[in-house]
Amino acid sequence: MLHGLSRLLPAIADQNLDEAAVYRRESLYERPRYEGARGLIPAAGPLLCPLCGREAARFLPFGLGGRRNARCPDCGSLERHRFLWSFLAERTDVLRRSLRILHTAPEPCLEPLLRARHGRRYVTLDRFNPAADVQADLTDLPFPDGHFDLVLSSHVLEHVPDDRAALREIARVLKPSGRAVLLFPYDPKGPTREDPAMDTPAKRLAAFGHPYHYRIYGTDTPQRMAEAGLDATLVASTAMLSAHRRRRRRINRNHLFLARPRAAAGRASGEGS
Ligand SMILES: [Zn+2]
């Protein structure tokens, strides 16, 4: 959830605000308040942010319930960003090679790190954020077939009503050797939960915990991706990182999917396994 969205929730539910009306507010993209908190955080401690290298006795709370030790006090990373970065650094060559990358709804903690490594081959895309390189919808990407080595999309697909169309577009713009790293709310305990009757922000907030989430993904997710032309592998933080490293980086339980265009899947290496 974007910083600043939580204080808009009453208005979103009362006035039935649509997503564009909310996400076009530039105030959502302002530098969040965590920068002002630096002086309050002890200089060192057992926690480590793998993005910015910050060590701290504690991180800042975040989210509707004030999740403890969630946000890095320096770069603003959350648990899912620290998991994604750990995966990219330790299980892929993304931080070692120059790649053509599409990053959807780029997070302020990740964007500068990736742009510094990949320069003009790194492209950000967002439907609403005017600071993104390209403003476009994930279901209709303005790029040729086979263009990107990597598509990074974290907590975007659950906002897309027709996510199958978005997955097909991701498969289309990937090179045969390319891959996508996809994160979204995922519950390994059952199938995907979605319901067309949840057709207002208030109903979706009640059903899915967010006014603009259309589903919570579940165990059928690889099948959903296969139908869109992607062969996907689930990577769980609990399998990838020891309990000690999960505690130190405050990653907890997180999941991502590593997906490849189907035609290329037969050539897949052991990456991400
Ligand atoms: Zn950090």
PDB file of C-alpha atoms and ligand atoms in Angstrom:
ATOM      1  CA  MET A   1       0.000   0.000   0.000  1.00  0.00           C
ATOM      2  CA  LEU A   2       1.371   3.390  -0.971  1.00  0.00           C
ATOM      3  CA  HIS A   3       2.444   5.668   1.793  1.00  0.00           C
ATOM      4  CA  GLY A   4      -0.409   8.119   2.333  1.00  0.00           C
ATOM      5  CA  LEU A   5      -3.188   5.855   1.089  1.00  0.00           C
ATOM      6  CA  SER A   6      -4.303   4.833   4.555  1.00  0.00           C
ATOM      7  CA  ARG A   7      -5.362   8.360   5.496  1.00  0.00           C
ATOM      8  CA  LEU A   8      -7.533   8.502   2.352  1.00  0.00           C
ATOM      9  CA  LEU A   9      -9.392   5.274   3.144  1.00  0.00           C
ATOM     10  CA  PRO A  10     -12.428   6.901   4.821  1.00  0.00           C
ATOM     11  CA  ALA A  11     -12.937   9.224   1.839  1.00  0.00           C
ATOM     12  CA  ILE A  12     -12.402   6.362  -0.619  1.00  0.00           C
ATOM     13  CA  ALA A  13     -15.081   4.257   1.069  1.00  0.00           C
ATOM     14  CA  ASP A  14     -17.543   7.121   1.658  1.00  0.00           C
ATOM     15  CA  GLN A  15     -17.272   8.730  -1.750  1.00  0.00           C
ATOM     16  CA  ASN A  16     -16.641   5.588  -3.800  1.00  0.00           C
ATOM     17  CA  LEU A  17     -13.543   7.214  -5.332  1.00  0.00           C
ATOM     18  CA  ASP A  18     -12.161   5.409  -8.345  1.00  0.00           C
ATOM     19  CA  GLU A  19      -8.549   4.325  -8.477  1.00  0.00           C
ATOM     20  CA  ALA A  20      -7.434   6.970 -10.971  1.00  0.00           C
ATOM     21  CA  ALA A  21      -8.862   9.776  -8.819  1.00  0.00           C
ATOM     22  CA  VAL A  22      -6.831   8.534  -5.867  1.00  0.00           C
ATOM     23  CA  TYR A  23      -3.583   7.473  -7.534  1.00  0.00           C
ATOM     24  CA  ARG A  24      -3.253  10.662  -9.585  1.00  0.00           C
ATOM     25  CA  ARG A  25      -2.862  12.658  -6.356  1.00  0.00           C
ATOM     26  CA  GLU A  26       0.744  13.731  -6.366  1.00  0.00           C
ATOM     27  CA  SER A  27       0.740  13.766  -2.570  1.00  0.00           C
ATOM     28  CA  LEU A  28       0.782   9.947  -2.696  1.00  0.00           C
ATOM     29  CA  TYR A  29       4.204  10.057  -4.297  1.00  0.00           C
ATOM     30  CA  GLU A  30       5.801  12.605  -1.993  1.00  0.00           C
ATOM     31  CA  ARG A  31       8.901  11.493  -0.146  1.00  0.00           C
ATOM     32  CA  PRO A  32       7.427   9.780   2.875  1.00  0.00           C
ATOM     33  CA  ARG A  33       7.973  10.849   6.441  1.00  0.00           C
ATOM     34  CA  TYR A  34      10.507   8.174   7.314  1.00  0.00           C
ATOM     35  CA  GLU A  35      13.309  10.555   6.327  1.00  0.00           C
ATOM     36  CA  GLY A  36      12.430  12.747   9.285  1.00  0.00           C
ATOM     37  CA  ALA A  37      12.784   9.811  11.643  1.00  0.00           C
ATOM     38  CA  ARG A  38      16.481   9.159  11.119  1.00  0.00           C
ATOM     39  CA  GLY A  39      17.538  10.924  14.279  1.00  0.00           C
ATOM     40  CA  LEU A  40      15.207   8.761  16.347  1.00  0.00           C
ATOM     41  CA  ILE A  41      16.773   5.485  15.276  1.00  0.00           C
ATOM     42  CA  PRO A  42      19.861   4.179  17.077  1.00  0.00           C
ATOM     43  CA  ALA A  43      22.844   4.044  14.751  1.00  0.00           C
ATOM     44  CA  ALA A  44      23.331   0.306  14.839  1.00  0.00           C
ATOM     45  CA  GLY A  45      21.506  -2.837  15.793  1.00  0.00           C
ATOM     46  CA  PRO A  46      20.665  -6.350  14.703  1.00  0.00           C
ATOM     47  CA  LEU A  47      18.469  -5.361  11.725  1.00  0.00           C
ATOM     48  CA  LEU A  48      19.979  -4.869   8.255  1.00  0.00           C
ATOM     49  CA  CYS A  49      18.369  -3.385   5.148  1.00  0.00           C
ATOM     50  CA  PRO A  50      19.941  -5.141   2.132  1.00  0.00           C
ATOM     51  CA  LEU A  51      18.951  -2.286  -0.191  1.00  0.00           C
ATOM     52  CA  CYS A  52      20.716   0.611   1.509  1.00  0.00           C
ATOM     53  CA  GLY A  53      22.929  -1.215   4.009  1.00  0.00           C
ATOM     54  CA  ARG A  54      21.321   0.469   7.014  1.00  0.00           C
ATOM     55  CA  GLU A  55      21.799  -1.342  10.309  1.00  0.00           C
ATOM     56  CA  ALA A  56      19.322  -0.438  13.020  1.00  0.00           C
ATOM     57  CA  ALA A  57      17.996  -1.585  16.337  1.00  0.00           C
ATOM     58  CA  ARG A  58      14.517  -1.332  14.880  1.00  0.00           C
ATOM     59  CA  PHE A  59      12.724  -0.284  11.729  1.00  0.00           C
ATOM     60  CA  LEU A  60       9.636   1.912  11.541  1.00  0.00           C
ATOM     61  CA  PRO A  61       6.041   0.675  11.753  1.00  0.00           C
ATOM     62  CA  PHE A  62       3.976   0.597   8.562  1.00  0.00           C
ATOM     63  CA  GLY A  63       0.533  -0.337   7.293  1.00  0.00           C
ATOM     64  CA  LEU A  64      -3.013  -0.059   8.572  1.00  0.00           C
ATOM     65  CA  GLY A  65      -2.226  -2.112  11.641  1.00  0.00           C
ATOM     66  CA  GLY A  66       1.106  -0.387  12.304  1.00  0.00           C
ATOM     67  CA  ARG A  67       3.184  -3.485  11.479  1.00  0.00           C
ATOM     68  CA  ARG A  68       6.285  -3.316  13.681  1.00  0.00           C
ATOM     69  CA  ASN A  69       9.808  -3.125  12.242  1.00  0.00           C
ATOM     70  CA  ALA A  70       8.444  -2.941   8.702  1.00  0.00           C
ATOM     71  CA  ARG A  71       9.961   0.126   7.015  1.00  0.00           C
ATOM     72  CA  CYS A  72      13.659   0.873   6.697  1.00  0.00           C
ATOM     73  CA  PRO A  73      14.294   4.278   8.279  1.00  0.00           C
ATOM     74  CA  ASP A  74      16.666   5.311   5.504  1.00  0.00           C
ATOM     75  CA  CYS A  75      15.405   4.045   2.144  1.00  0.00           C
ATOM     76  CA  GLY A  76      11.821   3.217   3.099  1.00  0.00           C
ATOM     77  CA  SER A  77      11.988  -0.437   2.011  1.00  0.00           C
ATOM     78  CA  LEU A  78       9.327  -2.845   3.293  1.00  0.00           C
ATOM     79  CA  GLU A  79       9.614  -6.591   3.892  1.00  0.00           C
ATOM     80  CA  ARG A  80       8.631  -7.440   0.312  1.00  0.00           C
ATOM     81  CA  HIS A  81      11.229  -5.054  -1.154  1.00  0.00           C
ATOM     82  CA  ARG A  82      13.966  -6.564   1.004  1.00  0.00           C
ATOM     83  CA  PHE A  83      12.905 -10.053  -0.115  1.00  0.00           C
ATOM     84  CA  LEU A  84      12.822  -9.019  -3.781  1.00  0.00           C
ATOM     85  CA  TRP A  85      16.238  -7.366  -3.524  1.00  0.00           C
ATOM     86  CA  SER A  86      17.716 -10.377  -1.735  1.00  0.00           C
ATOM     87  CA  PHE A  87      16.356 -12.612  -4.506  1.00  0.00           C
ATOM     88  CA  LEU A  88      17.722 -10.422  -7.303  1.00  0.00           C
ATOM     89  CA  ALA A  89      21.123 -10.185  -5.620  1.00  0.00           C
ATOM     90  CA  GLU A  90      21.529 -13.822  -4.640  1.00  0.00           C
ATOM     91  CA  ARG A  91      19.542 -15.832  -7.194  1.00  0.00           C
ATOM     92  CA  THR A  92      19.877 -13.842 -10.431  1.00  0.00           C
ATOM     93  CA  ASP A  93      22.436 -11.905 -12.458  1.00  0.00           C
ATOM     94  CA  VAL A  94      20.291  -8.751 -12.474  1.00  0.00           C
ATOM     95  CA  LEU A  95      22.751  -6.771 -10.357  1.00  0.00           C
ATOM     96  CA  ARG A  96      25.797  -7.946 -12.314  1.00  0.00           C
ATOM     97  CA  ARG A  97      24.793  -7.566 -15.969  1.00  0.00           C
ATOM     98  CA  SER A  98      23.375  -4.711 -18.004  1.00  0.00           C
ATOM     99  CA  LEU A  99      19.816  -5.691 -18.869  1.00  0.00           C
ATOM    100  CA  ARG A 100      16.773  -4.235 -20.559  1.00  0.00           C
ATOM    101  CA  ILE A 101      14.300  -3.975 -17.689  1.00  0.00           C
ATOM    102  CA  LEU A 102      10.654  -2.972 -17.391  1.00  0.00           C
ATOM    103  CA  HIS A 103       9.717  -2.017 -13.828  1.00  0.00           C
ATOM    104  CA  THR A 104       6.012  -1.424 -13.181  1.00  0.00           C
ATOM    105  CA  ALA A 105       4.870   0.969 -10.450  1.00  0.00           C
ATOM    106  CA  PRO A 106       8.508   1.519  -9.443  1.00  0.00           C
ATOM    107  CA  GLU A 107       9.130   1.722  -5.733  1.00  0.00           C
ATOM    108  CA  PRO A 108      11.236   4.726  -4.620  1.00  0.00           C
ATOM    109  CA  CYS A 109      13.555   2.431  -2.641  1.00  0.00           C
ATOM    110  CA  LEU A 110      14.319   0.207  -5.671  1.00  0.00           C
ATOM    111  CA  GLU A 111      14.216   2.551  -8.653  1.00  0.00           C
ATOM    112  CA  PRO A 112      17.463   4.501  -8.065  1.00  0.00           C
ATOM    113  CA  LEU A 113      19.416   1.296  -7.386  1.00  0.00           C
ATOM    114  CA  LEU A 114      18.258  -0.302 -10.638  1.00  0.00           C
ATOM    115  CA  ARG A 115      18.540   2.847 -12.723  1.00  0.00           C
ATOM    116  CA  ALA A 116      22.138   3.354 -11.543  1.00  0.00           C
ATOM    117  CA  ARG A 117      23.032  -0.158 -12.750  1.00  0.00           C
ATOM    118  CA  HIS A 118      21.101  -0.332 -16.010  1.00  0.00           C
ATOM    119  CA  GLY A 119      20.877   3.298 -17.141  1.00  0.00           C
ATOM    120  CA  ARG A 120      18.729   3.945 -20.180  1.00  0.00           C
ATOM    121  CA  ARG A 121      17.932   0.258 -20.601  1.00  0.00           C
ATOM    122  CA  TYR A 122      15.851   0.533 -17.431  1.00  0.00           C
ATOM    123  CA  VAL A 123      12.276   1.741 -18.058  1.00  0.00           C
ATOM    124  CA  THR A 124       9.619   2.506 -15.452  1.00  0.00           C
ATOM    125  CA  LEU A 125       5.912   2.263 -16.185  1.00  0.00           C
ATOM    126  CA  ASP A 126       2.892   3.379 -14.227  1.00  0.00           C
ATOM    127  CA  ARG A 127      -0.736   4.066 -15.057  1.00  0.00           C
ATOM    128  CA  PHE A 128      -0.974   7.130 -12.845  1.00  0.00           C
ATOM    129  CA  ASN A 129       2.393   8.308 -11.523  1.00  0.00           C
ATOM    130  CA  PRO A 130       3.539  11.233 -13.704  1.00  0.00           C
ATOM    131  CA  ALA A 131       7.161  10.593 -12.695  1.00  0.00           C
ATOM    132  CA  ALA A 132       7.288   7.200 -14.443  1.00  0.00           C
ATOM    133  CA  ASP A 133       9.148   7.000 -17.781  1.00  0.00           C
ATOM    134  CA  VAL A 134       6.042   5.660 -19.534  1.00  0.00           C
ATOM    135  CA  GLN A 135       2.385   6.102 -18.547  1.00  0.00           C
ATOM    136  CA  ALA A 136       0.517   3.066 -19.798  1.00  0.00           C
ATOM    137  CA  ASP A 137      -1.682   0.187 -18.727  1.00  0.00           C
ATOM    138  CA  LEU A 138      -0.156  -3.199 -18.044  1.00  0.00           C
ATOM    139  CA  THR A 139      -2.828  -4.819 -20.239  1.00  0.00           C
ATOM    140  CA  ASP A 140      -1.723  -2.774 -23.288  1.00  0.00           C
ATOM    141  CA  LEU A 141       2.037  -2.276 -23.226  1.00  0.00           C
ATOM    142  CA  PRO A 142       3.556   0.121 -25.779  1.00  0.00           C
ATOM    143  CA  PHE A 143       6.588  -2.085 -26.469  1.00  0.00           C
ATOM    144  CA  PRO A 144       7.440  -4.542 -29.251  1.00  0.00           C
ATOM    145  CA  ASP A 145       7.448  -8.309 -28.786  1.00  0.00           C
ATOM    146  CA  GLY A 146      10.530  -9.816 -27.170  1.00  0.00           C
ATOM    147  CA  HIS A 147      11.920  -6.486 -25.962  1.00  0.00           C
ATOM    148  CA  PHE A 148      12.885  -6.984 -22.308  1.00  0.00           C
ATOM    149  CA  ASP A 149      15.279  -9.225 -20.409  1.00  0.00           C
ATOM    150  CA  LEU A 150      13.365  -8.675 -17.184  1.00  0.00           C
ATOM    151  CA  VAL A 151       9.939  -7.490 -16.084  1.00  0.00           C
ATOM    152  CA  LEU A 152       9.683  -6.532 -12.429  1.00  0.00           C
ATOM    153  CA  SER A 153       6.193  -6.144 -11.075  1.00  0.00           C
ATOM    154  CA  SER A 154       5.535  -6.003  -7.364  1.00  0.00           C
ATOM    155  CA  HIS A 155       2.056  -5.539  -5.975  1.00  0.00           C
ATOM    156  CA  VAL A 156       0.512  -4.386  -9.243  1.00  0.00           C
ATOM    157  CA  LEU A 157      -1.332  -7.401 -10.718  1.00  0.00           C
ATOM    158  CA  GLU A 158      -3.854  -7.519  -7.880  1.00  0.00           C
ATOM    159  CA  HIS A 159      -4.942  -4.005  -8.929  1.00  0.00           C
ATOM    160  CA  VAL A 160      -5.698  -5.106 -12.501  1.00  0.00           C
ATOM    161  CA  PRO A 161      -9.269  -6.358 -13.114  1.00  0.00           C
ATOM    162  CA  ASP A 162      -8.174  -8.394 -16.177  1.00  0.00           C
ATOM    163  CA  ASP A 163      -4.868  -9.670 -14.837  1.00  0.00           C
ATOM    164  CA  ARG A 164      -4.792 -12.480 -17.421  1.00  0.00           C
ATOM    165  CA  ALA A 165      -4.465  -9.831 -20.132  1.00  0.00           C
ATOM    166  CA  ALA A 166      -1.631  -8.230 -18.153  1.00  0.00           C
ATOM    167  CA  LEU A 167       0.160 -11.571 -17.822  1.00  0.00           C
ATOM    168  CA  ARG A 168      -0.173 -12.170 -21.572  1.00  0.00           C
ATOM    169  CA  GLU A 169       1.385  -8.750 -22.200  1.00  0.00           C
ATOM    170  CA  ILE A 170       4.255  -9.522 -19.846  1.00  0.00           C
ATOM    171  CA  ALA A 171       4.861 -12.798 -21.709  1.00  0.00           C
ATOM    172  CA  ARG A 172       4.731 -10.978 -25.042  1.00  0.00           C
ATOM    173  CA  VAL A 173       7.279  -8.252 -24.256  1.00  0.00           C
ATOM    174  CA  LEU A 174       9.800 -10.676 -22.741  1.00  0.00           C
ATOM    175  CA  LYS A 175      12.672 -11.997 -24.837  1.00  0.00           C
ATOM    176  CA  PRO A 176      12.630 -15.791 -25.149  1.00  0.00           C
ATOM    177  CA  SER A 177      15.513 -15.774 -22.651  1.00  0.00           C
ATOM    178  CA  GLY A 178      13.817 -13.202 -20.428  1.00  0.00           C
ATOM    179  CA  ARG A 179      12.012 -13.622 -17.135  1.00  0.00           C
ATOM    180  CA  ALA A 180       9.549 -11.829 -14.935  1.00  0.00           C
ATOM    181  CA  VAL A 181       9.726 -11.478 -11.182  1.00  0.00           C
ATOM    182  CA  LEU A 182       6.182 -11.041  -9.900  1.00  0.00           C
ATOM    183  CA  LEU A 183       4.967 -10.313  -6.383  1.00  0.00           C
ATOM    184  CA  PHE A 184       1.408  -9.814  -5.131  1.00  0.00           C
ATOM    185  CA  PRO A 185      -0.717 -10.747  -2.132  1.00  0.00           C
ATOM    186  CA  TYR A 186      -0.456 -14.526  -2.058  1.00  0.00           C
ATOM    187  CA  ASP A 187      -2.010 -17.052   0.285  1.00  0.00           C
ATOM    188  CA  PRO A 188      -0.562 -20.556  -0.030  1.00  0.00           C
ATOM    189  CA  LYS A 189      -3.433 -22.066   1.942  1.00  0.00           C
ATOM    190  CA  GLY A 190      -6.026 -22.109  -0.831  1.00  0.00           C
ATOM    191  CA  PRO A 191      -7.066 -21.099  -4.353  1.00  0.00           C
ATOM    192  CA  THR A 192      -7.211 -17.517  -5.622  1.00  0.00           C
ATOM    193  CA  ARG A 193     -10.000 -15.533  -4.004  1.00  0.00           C
ATOM    194  CA  GLU A 194     -11.790 -13.059  -6.279  1.00  0.00           C
ATOM    195  CA  ASP A 195     -15.398 -12.055  -6.618  1.00  0.00           C
ATOM    196  CA  PRO A 196     -16.959  -9.788  -9.280  1.00  0.00           C
ATOM    197  CA  ALA A 197     -19.603  -8.839  -6.723  1.00  0.00           C
ATOM    198  CA  MET A 198     -16.895  -6.920  -4.845  1.00  0.00           C
ATOM    199  CA  ASP A 199     -17.462  -4.007  -7.191  1.00  0.00           C
ATOM    200  CA  THR A 200     -16.896  -0.975  -4.967  1.00  0.00           C
ATOM    201  CA  PRO A 201     -13.833   0.240  -3.063  1.00  0.00           C
ATOM    202  CA  ALA A 202     -15.632  -0.307   0.249  1.00  0.00           C
ATOM    203  CA  LYS A 203     -16.560  -3.925  -0.585  1.00  0.00           C
ATOM    204  CA  ARG A 204     -13.044  -4.724  -1.803  1.00  0.00           C
ATOM    205  CA  LEU A 205     -11.534  -3.183   1.296  1.00  0.00           C
ATOM    206  CA  ALA A 206     -13.688  -5.500   3.384  1.00  0.00           C
ATOM    207  CA  ALA A 207     -13.040  -8.574   1.215  1.00  0.00           C
ATOM    208  CA  PHE A 208      -9.394  -8.158   0.237  1.00  0.00           C
ATOM    209  CA  GLY A 209      -8.012  -5.602   2.697  1.00  0.00           C
ATOM    210  CA  HIS A 210      -7.503  -2.868   0.094  1.00  0.00           C
ATOM    211  CA  PRO A 211      -9.971  -0.704  -1.853  1.00  0.00           C
ATOM    212  CA  TYR A 212      -8.345  -1.433  -5.229  1.00  0.00           C
ATOM    213  CA  HIS A 213      -7.341  -5.065  -4.891  1.00  0.00           C
ATOM    214  CA  TYR A 214      -9.378  -7.408  -7.068  1.00  0.00           C
ATOM    215  CA  ARG A 215      -8.095 -10.659  -5.611  1.00  0.00           C
ATOM    216  CA  ILE A 216      -5.744 -12.492  -3.288  1.00  0.00           C
ATOM    217  CA  TYR A 217      -3.733 -14.989  -5.283  1.00  0.00           C
ATOM    218  CA  GLY A 218      -3.576 -18.615  -4.247  1.00  0.00           C
ATOM    219  CA  THR A 219      -2.281 -22.038  -5.154  1.00  0.00           C
ATOM    220  CA  ASP A 220      -3.698 -21.981  -8.712  1.00  0.00           C
ATOM    221  CA  THR A 221      -1.428 -19.041  -9.632  1.00  0.00           C
ATOM    222  CA  PRO A 222       1.050 -21.122 -11.720  1.00  0.00           C
ATOM    223  CA  GLN A 223      -1.885 -22.434 -13.773  1.00  0.00           C
ATOM    224  CA  ARG A 224      -3.154 -18.887 -14.290  1.00  0.00           C
ATOM    225  CA  MET A 225       0.296 -17.867 -15.515  1.00  0.00           C
ATOM    226  CA  ALA A 226       0.630 -20.925 -17.746  1.00  0.00           C
ATOM    227  CA  GLU A 227      -2.619 -19.999 -19.502  1.00  0.00           C
ATOM    228  CA  ALA A 228      -1.050 -16.593 -20.234  1.00  0.00           C
ATOM    229  CA  GLY A 229       2.126 -18.147 -21.655  1.00  0.00           C
ATOM    230  CA  LEU A 230       4.370 -18.046 -18.601  1.00  0.00           C
ATOM    231  CA  ASP A 231       5.987 -20.921 -16.764  1.00  0.00           C
ATOM    232  CA  ALA A 232       6.192 -19.860 -13.162  1.00  0.00           C
ATOM    233  CA  THR A 233       8.101 -21.077 -10.150  1.00  0.00           C
ATOM    234  CA  LEU A 234       7.114 -20.104  -6.632  1.00  0.00           C
ATOM    235  CA  VAL A 235       9.963 -18.868  -4.428  1.00  0.00           C
ATOM    236  CA  ALA A 236       9.225 -18.659  -0.710  1.00  0.00           C
ATOM    237  CA  SER A 237      11.377 -16.550   1.576  1.00  0.00           C
ATOM    238  CA  THR A 238      11.294 -19.373   4.100  1.00  0.00           C
ATOM    239  CA  ALA A 239      12.948 -21.704   1.571  1.00  0.00           C
ATOM    240  CA  MET A 240      15.420 -19.172   0.199  1.00  0.00           C
ATOM    241  CA  LEU A 241      16.739 -17.585   3.381  1.00  0.00           C
ATOM    242  CA  SER A 242      17.666 -19.010   6.742  1.00  0.00           C
ATOM    243  CA  ALA A 243      15.590 -17.961   9.735  1.00  0.00           C
ATOM    244  CA  HIS A 244      18.525 -15.900  10.949  1.00  0.00           C
ATOM    245  CA  ARG A 245      18.782 -13.917   7.708  1.00  0.00           C
ATOM    246  CA  ARG A 246      15.013 -13.460   7.529  1.00  0.00           C
ATOM    247  CA  ARG A 247      15.031 -12.037  11.040  1.00  0.00           C
ATOM    248  CA  ARG A 248      18.056  -9.819  10.395  1.00  0.00           C
ATOM    249  CA  ARG A 249      16.545  -8.360   7.208  1.00  0.00           C
ATOM    250  CA  ARG A 250      12.985  -8.392   8.581  1.00  0.00           C
ATOM    251  CA  ILE A 251      11.647 -10.299   5.608  1.00  0.00           C
ATOM    252  CA  ASN A 252       9.368 -12.765   7.387  1.00  0.00           C
ATOM    253  CA  ARG A 253       7.084 -14.866   5.189  1.00  0.00           C
ATOM    254  CA  ASN A 254       7.044 -13.615   1.614  1.00  0.00           C
ATOM    255  CA  HIS A 255       6.515 -15.156  -1.798  1.00  0.00           C
ATOM    256  CA  LEU A 256       7.452 -14.283  -5.348  1.00  0.00           C
ATOM    257  CA  PHE A 257       7.033 -15.951  -8.707  1.00  0.00           C
ATOM    258  CA  LEU A 258       9.841 -16.302 -11.226  1.00  0.00           C
ATOM    259  CA  ALA A 259       8.199 -16.630 -14.639  1.00  0.00           C
ATOM    260  CA  ARG A 260       9.575 -17.347 -18.108  1.00  0.00           C
ATOM    261  CA  PRO A 261       7.935 -17.276 -21.514  1.00  0.00           C
ATOM    262  CA  ARG A 262       6.684 -20.808 -22.126  1.00  0.00           C
ATOM    263  CA  ALA A 263       8.683 -21.443 -25.266  1.00  0.00           C
ATOM    264  CA  ALA A 264      11.864 -20.717 -23.328  1.00  0.00           C
ATOM    265  CA  ALA A 265      10.982 -22.726 -20.289  1.00  0.00           C
ATOM    266  CA  GLY A 266      12.659 -25.856 -21.562  1.00  0.00           C
ATOM    267  CA  ARG A 267      15.976 -24.062 -21.535  1.00  0.00           C
ATOM    268  CA  ALA A 268      15.564 -22.764 -17.998  1.00  0.00           C
ATOM    269  CA  SER A 269      18.573 -23.117 -15.765  1.00  0.00           C
ATOM    270  CA  GLY A 270      18.346 -23.844 -12.100  1.00  0.00           C
ATOM    271  CA  GLU A 271      18.059 -20.128 -11.362  1.00  0.00           C
ATOM    272  CA  GLY A 272      15.607 -19.355  -8.620  1.00  0.00           C
ATOM    273  CA  SER A 273      15.294 -22.937  -7.513  1.00  0.00           C
TER     274      SER A 273
HETATM  275 ZN    ZN B   1      17.084   0.657   3.542  1.00  0.00          ZN
END
